[in-house]
CSV table of C-alpha atoms in Angstrom, one decimal:
chain,number,residue,atom,x,y,z
A,64,UNK,CA,-13.8,2.6,-2.8
A,65,UNK,CA,-11.0,4.1,-0.7
A,66,UNK,CA,-9.7,2.2,2.3
A,67,UNK,CA,-9.4,3.7,5.8
A,68,UNK,CA,-5.7,4.1,5.2
A,69,UNK,CA,-6.3,6.0,1.9
A,70,UNK,CA,-8.7,8.3,3.7
A,71,UNK,CA,-6.2,9.0,6.5
A,72,UNK,CA,-3.5,9.7,4.0
A,73,UNK,CA,-5.7,12.0,2.0
A,74,UNK,CA,-6.8,13.9,5.1
A,75,UNK,CA,-3.2,14.3,6.4
A,76,UNK,CA,-2.0,15.8,3.1
A,77,UNK,CA,-5.1,18.0,2.9
A,78,UNK,CA,-4.4,19.3,6.3
A,79,UNK,CA,-0.7,19.9,5.4
A,80,UNK,CA,-1.7,21.8,2.3
A,81,UNK,CA,-4.2,24.0,4.1
A,82,UNK,CA,-1.6,24.9,6.7
A,83,UNK,CA,1.6,25.2,4.7
A,84,UNK,CA,0.6,26.0,1.1
A,85,UNK,CA,-2.8,27.6,0.8
A,86,UNK,CA,-2.2,30.6,3.0
A,87,UNK,CA,0.9,31.6,1.1
A,88,UNK,CA,0.5,30.3,-2.4
A,89,UNK,CA,-1.0,33.4,-4.0
A,90,UNK,CA,1.9,35.6,-2.8
A,91,UNK,CA,4.5,33.0,-3.9
A,92,UNK,CA,2.9,32.8,-7.3
A,93,UNK,CA,2.6,36.6,-7.7
A,94,UNK,CA,6.2,37.1,-6.6
A,95,UNK,CA,7.5,34.1,-8.7
A,96,UNK,CA,9.0,32.8,-5.5
A,97,UNK,CA,9.9,29.1,-4.9
A,98,UNK,CA,9.7,28.5,-1.1
A,99,UNK,CA,12.8,26.3,-0.6
A,100,UNK,CA,11.7,25.6,3.0
A,101,UNK,CA,8.8,23.6,1.6
A,102,UNK,CA,11.2,20.8,0.5
A,103,UNK,CA,12.0,19.7,4.0
A,104,UNK,CA,8.3,20.0,5.0
A,105,UNK,CA,7.3,17.7,2.1
A,106,UNK,CA,9.9,15.2,3.3
A,107,UNK,CA,8.5,15.4,6.8
A,108,UNK,CA,4.9,14.7,5.7
A,109,UNK,CA,6.0,11.8,3.4
A,110,UNK,CA,5.3,13.4,0.0
A,111,UNK,CA,8.6,12.3,-1.5
A,112,UNK,CA,8.7,8.7,-2.9
A,113,UNK,CA,5.7,7.4,-1.0
A,114,UNK,CA,5.8,4.1,-3.0
A,115,UNK,CA,9.5,3.6,-2.3
A,116,UNK,CA,10.2,0.9,0.4
A,117,UNK,CA,10.6,2.2,3.9
A,118,UNK,CA,14.2,0.8,4.2
A,119,UNK,CA,15.2,3.6,1.8
A,120,UNK,CA,13.2,6.3,3.5
A,121,UNK,CA,10.1,6.0,1.4
A,122,UNK,CA,6.5,5.4,2.6
A,123,UNK,CA,6.0,1.8,1.3
A,124,UNK,CA,2.5,2.8,0.2
A,125,UNK,CA,0.4,1.7,-2.7
A,126,UNK,CA,-0.2,3.7,-5.9
A,127,UNK,CA,-3.6,4.9,-5.0
A,128,UNK,CA,-2.1,6.5,-1.9
A,129,UNK,CA,0.5,8.1,-4.1
A,130,UNK,CA,-2.2,9.4,-6.4
A,131,UNK,CA,-4.2,10.9,-3.5
A,132,UNK,CA,-1.1,12.6,-2.2
A,133,UNK,CA,-0.6,14.2,-5.6
A,134,UNK,CA,-4.3,15.2,-5.9
A,135,UNK,CA,-4.2,17.0,-2.5
A,136,UNK,CA,-0.9,18.8,-3.2
A,137,UNK,CA,-2.2,20.0,-6.6
A,138,UNK,CA,-5.4,21.3,-4.9
A,139,UNK,CA,-2.9,23.7,-3.4
A,140,UNK,CA,-0.9,24.3,-6.5
A,141,UNK,CA,0.4,22.5,-9.6
A,142,UNK,CA,3.9,23.9,-9.1
A,143,UNK,CA,4.0,22.5,-5.6
A,144,UNK,CA,2.9,19.1,-7.0
A,145,UNK,CA,5.6,19.3,-9.6
A,146,UNK,CA,8.2,19.7,-6.9
A,147,UNK,CA,6.9,16.5,-5.2
A,148,UNK,CA,6.3,14.4,-8.2
A,149,UNK,CA,9.6,15.1,-9.9
A,150,UNK,CA,11.4,14.1,-6.7
A,151,UNK,CA,9.4,10.9,-6.3
A,152,UNK,CA,8.7,9.7,-9.8
A,153,UNK,CA,11.6,11.1,-11.8
A,154,UNK,CA,14.5,11.0,-9.3
A,155,UNK,CA,13.9,8.5,-6.6
A,156,UNK,CA,12.1,6.0,-8.8
A,157,UNK,CA,14.9,5.5,-11.4
A,158,UNK,CA,17.5,5.3,-8.6
A,159,UNK,CA,15.5,2.7,-6.8
A,160,UNK,CA,14.4,0.8,-9.9
A,161,UNK,CA,17.7,0.9,-11.9
A,162,UNK,CA,20.4,1.9,-9.5
A,163,UNK,CA,22.9,-0.1,-7.5
A,164,UNK,CA,22.4,-0.9,-3.9
A,165,UNK,CA,25.1,1.6,-3.1
A,166,UNK,CA,23.3,4.3,-5.0
A,167,UNK,CA,20.0,3.5,-3.3
A,168,UNK,CA,21.6,3.8,0.2
A,169,UNK,CA,23.5,7.0,-0.7
A,170,UNK,CA,20.7,9.0,-2.4
A,171,UNK,CA,17.2,7.8,-1.5
A,172,UNK,CA,17.1,8.6,2.3
A,173,UNK,CA,18.3,12.1,1.7
A,174,UNK,CA,15.8,12.6,-1.1
A,175,UNK,CA,13.0,11.1,0.9
A,176,UNK,CA,13.6,13.4,3.9
A,177,UNK,CA,13.9,16.5,1.8
A,178,UNK,CA,17.5,17.1,2.8
A,179,UNK,CA,18.3,16.9,-0.9
A,180,UNK,CA,16.2,18.1,-3.8
A,181,UNK,CA,16.5,16.3,-7.2
A,182,UNK,CA,15.7,16.9,-10.8
A,183,UNK,CA,15.3,14.9,-14.0
A,184,UNK,CA,17.2,15.8,-17.2
A,185,UNK,CA,15.6,14.5,-20.3
A,186,UNK,CA,14.1,17.4,-22.4
A,187,UNK,CA,16.7,19.3,-24.5
A,188,UNK,CA,16.4,22.7,-26.3
A,189,UNK,CA,15.9,20.8,-29.6
A,190,UNK,CA,14.4,17.6,-28.4
A,191,UNK,CA,11.1,17.6,-26.5
A,192,UNK,CA,8.5,15.1,-27.7
A,193,UNK,CA,11.4,13.2,-29.5
A,194,UNK,CA,13.7,12.4,-26.5
A,195,UNK,CA,15.5,9.7,-28.6
A,196,UNK,CA,17.1,12.5,-30.6
A,197,UNK,CA,19.0,13.8,-27.6
A,198,UNK,CA,22.6,15.1,-28.2
A,199,UNK,CA,23.7,15.1,-24.5
A,200,UNK,CA,26.5,12.5,-24.4
A,201,UNK,CA,29.0,10.7,-22.2
A,202,UNK,CA,32.4,9.5,-23.3
A,203,UNK,CA,34.3,6.7,-21.5
A,204,UNK,CA,37.7,8.2,-20.4
A,205,UNK,CA,38.9,5.0,-18.6
A,206,UNK,CA,38.4,5.7,-14.9
A,207,UNK,CA,35.5,8.2,-15.4
A,208,UNK,CA,33.0,9.5,-18.0
A,209,UNK,CA,32.9,13.0,-19.5
A,210,UNK,CA,29.4,14.4,-19.8
A,211,UNK,CA,28.6,17.2,-22.3
A,212,UNK,CA,25.3,18.7,-23.4
A,213,UNK,CA,22.3,20.7,-22.1
A,214,UNK,CA,18.8,20.1,-20.8
A,215,UNK,CA,15.9,22.6,-20.8
A,216,UNK,CA,12.6,23.1,-18.9
A,217,UNK,CA,13.8,21.2,-15.9
A,218,UNK,CA,11.7,21.5,-12.7
A,219,UNK,CA,13.7,21.9,-9.5
A,220,UNK,CA,17.0,22.3,-11.3
A,221,UNK,CA,18.1,25.7,-9.9
A,222,UNK,CA,17.8,24.3,-6.4
A,223,UNK,CA,18.8,20.7,-6.9
A,224,UNK,CA,21.6,18.8,-5.1
A,225,UNK,CA,21.3,15.8,-7.5
A,226,UNK,CA,20.2,15.3,-11.1
A,227,UNK,CA,19.2,12.1,-12.9
A,228,UNK,CA,20.3,12.8,-16.4
A,229,UNK,CA,19.9,10.8,-19.6
A,230,UNK,CA,22.7,10.8,-22.1
A,231,UNK,CA,24.0,8.8,-25.1
A,232,UNK,CA,27.2,6.8,-24.9
A,233,UNK,CA,29.6,6.4,-27.8
A,234,UNK,CA,27.5,3.5,-29.1
A,235,UNK,CA,24.4,5.8,-29.2
A,236,UNK,CA,22.8,3.9,-26.3
A,237,UNK,CA,20.9,6.0,-23.7
A,238,UNK,CA,22.3,5.7,-20.1
A,239,UNK,CA,21.2,7.2,-16.8
A,240,UNK,CA,23.8,9.4,-15.0
A,241,UNK,CA,23.6,10.7,-11.5
A,242,UNK,CA,25.1,14.3,-11.4
A,243,UNK,CA,25.8,16.0,-8.2
A,244,UNK,CA,25.9,19.8,-7.5
A,245,UNK,CA,29.4,21.0,-7.2
A,246,UNK,CA,30.8,18.8,-10.0
A,247,UNK,CA,33.1,21.0,-12.1
A,248,UNK,CA,31.5,22.1,-15.4
A,249,UNK,CA,27.9,21.5,-14.1
A,250,UNK,CA,25.5,24.5,-13.8
A,251,UNK,CA,21.8,24.9,-13.5
A,252,UNK,CA,20.6,28.4,-14.5
A,253,UNK,CA,17.1,29.4,-13.7
A,254,UNK,CA,14.4,30.3,-16.3
A,255,UNK,CA,12.6,33.6,-15.5
A,256,UNK,CA,9.5,35.4,-16.7
A,257,UNK,CA,7.2,32.4,-16.6
A,258,UNK,CA,3.4,33.1,-16.6
A,259,UNK,CA,2.8,29.5,-15.3
A,260,UNK,CA,4.1,27.4,-12.4
A,261,UNK,CA,5.4,30.6,-10.9
A,262,UNK,CA,5.8,29.1,-7.4
A,263,UNK,CA,7.9,26.2,-8.9
A,264,UNK,CA,11.6,26.6,-9.8
A,265,UNK,CA,12.4,25.8,-13.4
A,266,UNK,CA,15.7,25.9,-15.2
A,267,UNK,CA,18.4,24.4,-17.4
A,268,UNK,CA,21.1,21.8,-16.9
A,269,UNK,CA,24.4,22.6,-18.6
A,270,UNK,CA,27.3,20.1,-18.8
A,271,UNK,CA,30.7,21.2,-20.0
A,272,UNK,CA,33.2,18.3,-19.7
A,273,UNK,CA,31.7,17.2,-16.3
A,274,UNK,CA,33.7,14.3,-14.8
A,275,UNK,CA,31.3,11.6,-13.8
A,276,UNK,CA,32.6,8.8,-11.6
A,277,UNK,CA,31.7,5.4,-13.0
A,278,UNK,CA,29.8,4.5,-9.9
A,279,UNK,CA,27.3,7.3,-10.8
A,280,UNK,CA,26.0,5.4,-13.9
A,281,UNK,CA,22.6,3.6,-13.3
A,282,UNK,CA,23.8,0.1,-14.0
A,283,UNK,CA,20.4,-1.7,-14.6
A,284,UNK,CA,18.9,0.1,-17.5
A,285,UNK,CA,19.9,1.1,-21.1
A,286,UNK,CA,17.9,2.8,-23.9
A,287,UNK,CA,14.8,4.9,-23.9
A,288,UNK,CA,12.8,2.4,-21.8
A,289,UNK,CA,14.5,3.9,-18.7
A,290,UNK,CA,13.4,7.5,-19.0
A,291,UNK,CA,10.0,6.5,-20.5
A,292,UNK,CA,9.3,4.3,-17.5
A,293,UNK,CA,10.0,7.2,-15.2
A,294,UNK,CA,7.6,9.4,-17.2
A,295,UNK,CA,4.9,6.7,-16.8
A,296,UNK,CA,5.3,7.0,-13.1
A,297,UNK,CA,5.2,10.8,-13.2
A,298,UNK,CA,2.2,10.9,-15.7
A,299,UNK,CA,0.3,8.6,-13.3
A,300,UNK,CA,0.8,11.2,-10.6
A,301,UNK,CA,-0.3,14.0,-12.9
A,302,UNK,CA,-3.5,12.1,-13.8
A,303,UNK,CA,-4.4,12.3,-10.1
A,304,UNK,CA,-2.9,15.7,-9.5
A,305,UNK,CA,-4.8,17.6,-12.1
A,306,UNK,CA,-8.0,16.4,-10.6
A,307,UNK,CA,-7.0,18.2,-7.4
A,308,UNK,CA,-6.7,21.5,-9.4
A,309,UNK,CA,-10.1,20.9,-10.9
A,310,UNK,CA,-11.6,20.1,-7.4
A,311,UNK,CA,-10.2,23.4,-6.0
A,312,UNK,CA,-11.7,25.4,-9.0
A,313,UNK,CA,-15.1,23.6,-8.7
A,314,UNK,CA,-15.3,24.2,-4.9
A,315,UNK,CA,-14.4,27.8,-5.2
A,316,UNK,CA,-17.0,28.3,-8.0
A,317,UNK,CA,-19.7,26.5,-6.0
A,318,UNK,CA,-19.1,28.6,-2.9
A,319,UNK,CA,-19.0,31.8,-4.9
A,320,UNK,CA,-22.2,31.0,-6.8
A,321,UNK,CA,-24.0,30.5,-3.5
A,322,UNK,CA,-22.8,33.8,-2.1
A,323,UNK,CA,-22.9,36.1,-5.1
A,324,UNK,CA,-26.3,37.7,-5.7
A,325,UNK,CA,-27.6,39.2,-8.9
A,326,UNK,CA,-31.2,40.2,-9.7
A,327,UNK,CA,-32.1,39.6,-6.0
A,328,UNK,CA,-31.0,36.0,-5.7
A,329,UNK,CA,-27.8,33.8,-5.6
A,330,UNK,CA,-26.4,33.1,-9.1
A,331,UNK,CA,-26.4,29.4,-8.1
A,332,UNK,CA,-30.2,29.6,-8.6
A,333,UNK,CA,-29.9,30.2,-12.3
A,334,UNK,CA,-30.0,27.3,-14.8
A,335,UNK,CA,-26.9,28.2,-16.7
A,336,UNK,CA,-24.8,28.3,-13.5
A,337,UNK,CA,-26.2,25.0,-12.4
A,338,UNK,CA,-25.4,23.5,-15.8
A,339,UNK,CA,-21.8,24.6,-15.4
A,340,UNK,CA,-21.5,23.2,-11.9
A,341,UNK,CA,-23.3,20.0,-12.7
A,342,UNK,CA,-21.0,19.4,-15.7
A,343,UNK,CA,-17.9,20.2,-13.7
A,344,UNK,CA,-18.7,17.7,-10.9
A,345,UNK,CA,-19.6,15.1,-13.5
A,346,UNK,CA,-16.3,15.4,-15.3
A,347,UNK,CA,-14.4,15.4,-12.1
A,348,UNK,CA,-16.1,12.2,-10.9
A,349,UNK,CA,-15.4,10.5,-14.3
A,350,UNK,CA,-11.8,11.4,-14.0
A,351,UNK,CA,-11.6,10.2,-10.4
A,352,UNK,CA,-13.0,6.8,-11.4
A,353,UNK,CA,-10.5,6.5,-14.3
A,354,UNK,CA,-7.6,7.4,-12.0
A,355,UNK,CA,-8.8,5.0,-9.3
A,356,UNK,CA,-9.0,2.2,-11.7
A,357,UNK,CA,-5.6,3.0,-13.1
A,358,UNK,CA,-4.3,2.9,-9.5
A,359,UNK,CA,-5.7,-0.6,-9.0
A,360,UNK,CA,-4.0,-1.7,-12.2
A,361,UNK,CA,-0.8,0.0,-11.1
A,362,UNK,CA,-0.9,-1.9,-7.8
A,363,UNK,CA,-1.4,-5.1,-9.7
A,364,UNK,CA,1.5,-4.4,-12.1
A,365,UNK,CA,-0.9,-4.3,-15.1
A,366,UNK,CA,-1.2,-0.6,-16.0
A,367,UNK,CA,0.1,0.0,-19.5
A,368,UNK,CA,1.9,3.1,-20.8
A,369,UNK,CA,-1.1,3.8,-23.1
A,370,UNK,CA,-3.6,3.6,-20.3
A,371,UNK,CA,-1.4,6.1,-18.3
A,372,UNK,CA,-1.3,8.4,-21.3
A,373,UNK,CA,-5.0,8.3,-21.7
A,374,UNK,CA,-5.6,9.2,-18.0
A,375,UNK,CA,-3.0,12.0,-18.0
A,376,UNK,CA,-4.4,13.6,-21.1
A,377,UNK,CA,-8.0,13.3,-19.9
A,378,UNK,CA,-7.4,14.6,-16.4
A,379,UNK,CA,-5.5,17.7,-17.5
A,380,UNK,CA,-7.9,18.5,-20.3
A,381,UNK,CA,-10.8,18.1,-17.9
A,382,UNK,CA,-9.1,20.3,-15.3
A,383,UNK,CA,-8.5,23.1,-17.8
A,384,UNK,CA,-12.2,23.1,-18.9
A,385,UNK,CA,-13.3,23.2,-15.3
A,386,UNK,CA,-10.9,26.1,-14.5
A,387,UNK,CA,-12.3,28.1,-17.5
A,388,UNK,CA,-15.9,27.5,-16.5
A,389,UNK,CA,-15.1,28.3,-12.9
A,390,UNK,CA,-13.5,31.6,-14.1
A,391,UNK,CA,-16.8,32.5,-15.8
A,392,UNK,CA,-18.8,31.8,-12.7
A,393,UNK,CA,-16.5,34.1,-10.7
A,394,UNK,CA,-17.0,36.8,-13.3
A,395,UNK,CA,-14.4,39.6,-13.1
A,396,UNK,CA,-13.3,38.4,-9.6
A,397,UNK,CA,-12.0,35.2,-11.3
A,398,UNK,CA,-9.0,36.9,-12.7
A,399,UNK,CA,-7.8,38.2,-9.3
A,400,UNK,CA,-5.6,36.6,-6.7
A,401,UNK,CA,-8.5,36.7,-4.3
A,402,UNK,CA,-9.5,33.3,-5.8
A,403,UNK,CA,-7.3,30.5,-7.1
A,404,UNK,CA,-8.9,30.1,-10.5
A,405,UNK,CA,-6.5,32.1,-12.8
A,406,UNK,CA,-3.4,30.6,-11.1
A,407,UNK,CA,-4.7,27.1,-11.6
A,408,UNK,CA,-5.6,27.9,-15.2
A,409,UNK,CA,-2.1,29.3,-16.0
A,410,UNK,CA,-0.5,26.3,-14.2
A,411,UNK,CA,-2.5,23.8,-16.1
A,412,UNK,CA,-1.3,25.3,-19.4
A,413,UNK,CA,2.1,23.9,-18.4
A,414,UNK,CA,0.8,20.6,-17.1
A,415,UNK,CA,-1.0,20.0,-20.4
A,416,UNK,CA,2.3,20.3,-22.2
A,417,UNK,CA,4.9,18.7,-19.9
A,418,UNK,CA,5.4,15.0,-19.3
A,419,UNK,CA,4.1,14.4,-22.9
A,420,UNK,CA,2.0,17.0,-24.7
A,421,UNK,CA,-1.8,16.8,-25.1
A,422,UNK,CA,-1.4,15.9,-28.8
A,423,UNK,CA,1.4,13.3,-28.2
A,424,UNK,CA,-0.8,11.5,-25.6
A,425,UNK,CA,-3.7,11.6,-28.1
A,426,UNK,CA,-1.4,9.9,-30.7
A,427,UNK,CA,-0.1,7.4,-28.1
A,428,UNK,CA,-3.8,6.3,-27.7
A,429,UNK,CA,-4.1,6.3,-31.5
A,430,UNK,CA,-1.1,4.1,-31.9
A,431,UNK,CA,-2.5,1.8,-29.2
A,432,UNK,CA,-5.8,1.3,-31.0
A,433,UNK,CA,-4.6,1.2,-34.6
A,434,UNK,CA,-1.1,-0.3,-34.2
A,435,UNK,CA,0.3,2.6,-36.3
A,436,UNK,CA,2.5,5.3,-34.8
A,437,UNK,CA,1.5,8.6,-36.3
A,438,UNK,CA,4.1,10.7,-34.6
A,439,UNK,CA,7.1,9.2,-36.3
């Protein structure tokens, strides 16, 4: 069902991951090291904003291409995919969709090339699944705004040059604000001691009377629809990306089962191991079909938020189950850095929570089918 262009894009990103990420990722994860040099390399390979028009530095590609790029990067590592999908879906997308032409020209080419790294400020210390309760705010001071507040669990923040931040104005309406590194009162401290996404850089955003020029407000959006539409774009990428993590676990388990011998023959010859492998590939295939169909709907402008939620939740849940079964097939070796299984499993424990938790996505589907919102 993939076009020749899709296959070429998938192969080019697969080759990039094999060369630039796979040989190093276990050490990066063990050392909790974010390789900042990868940002420029992602830009060079076209991983940032692939659906953004070429005139702004993007790839001008369709959404299935974007999904395949996310799938292949997450075969390498979920943290690496987080870096790319935040940049494209949560920073470049809102600037392109809701920004002024001046903002597009100023920020998008630098973000697309990897010259700048961006982050997305929505989640707060006390407001995660309920973003509408945010307390981060802007006040109109005449010729500028004053921004105050804090955001938490922000991918890319310690290394970012620009942040798309969501804050309430005096009327309680949510506005998008572009914050640049170096603005007085703006800091982005790093979060340490993570057991998950260890090769990704995660932090806070802290705003203490930060002066925001009026031209840094996104002019074409107001309310929660802005950040939620960004999350739709990111969740679509996760629906594909998590499949990549599952594929990597499955392929490692299949290879190991054919090589590992017990009782005089490969463990792949035993029924219980074949059951695990058969169920893994079946679930991966089902998730791929759902993601592909969602990509078609995205290309046609018909994909709904509820459909994207369903796919995100399904893919990540499936990938976690595959990772756990793959760990069992690897036996004790499955917990070591000789194989990618435990790293994927730990990463997916974050992926199942961020961009909408497993339970919230379940309730979004519940609201879609019953017409009743159970999470309010």
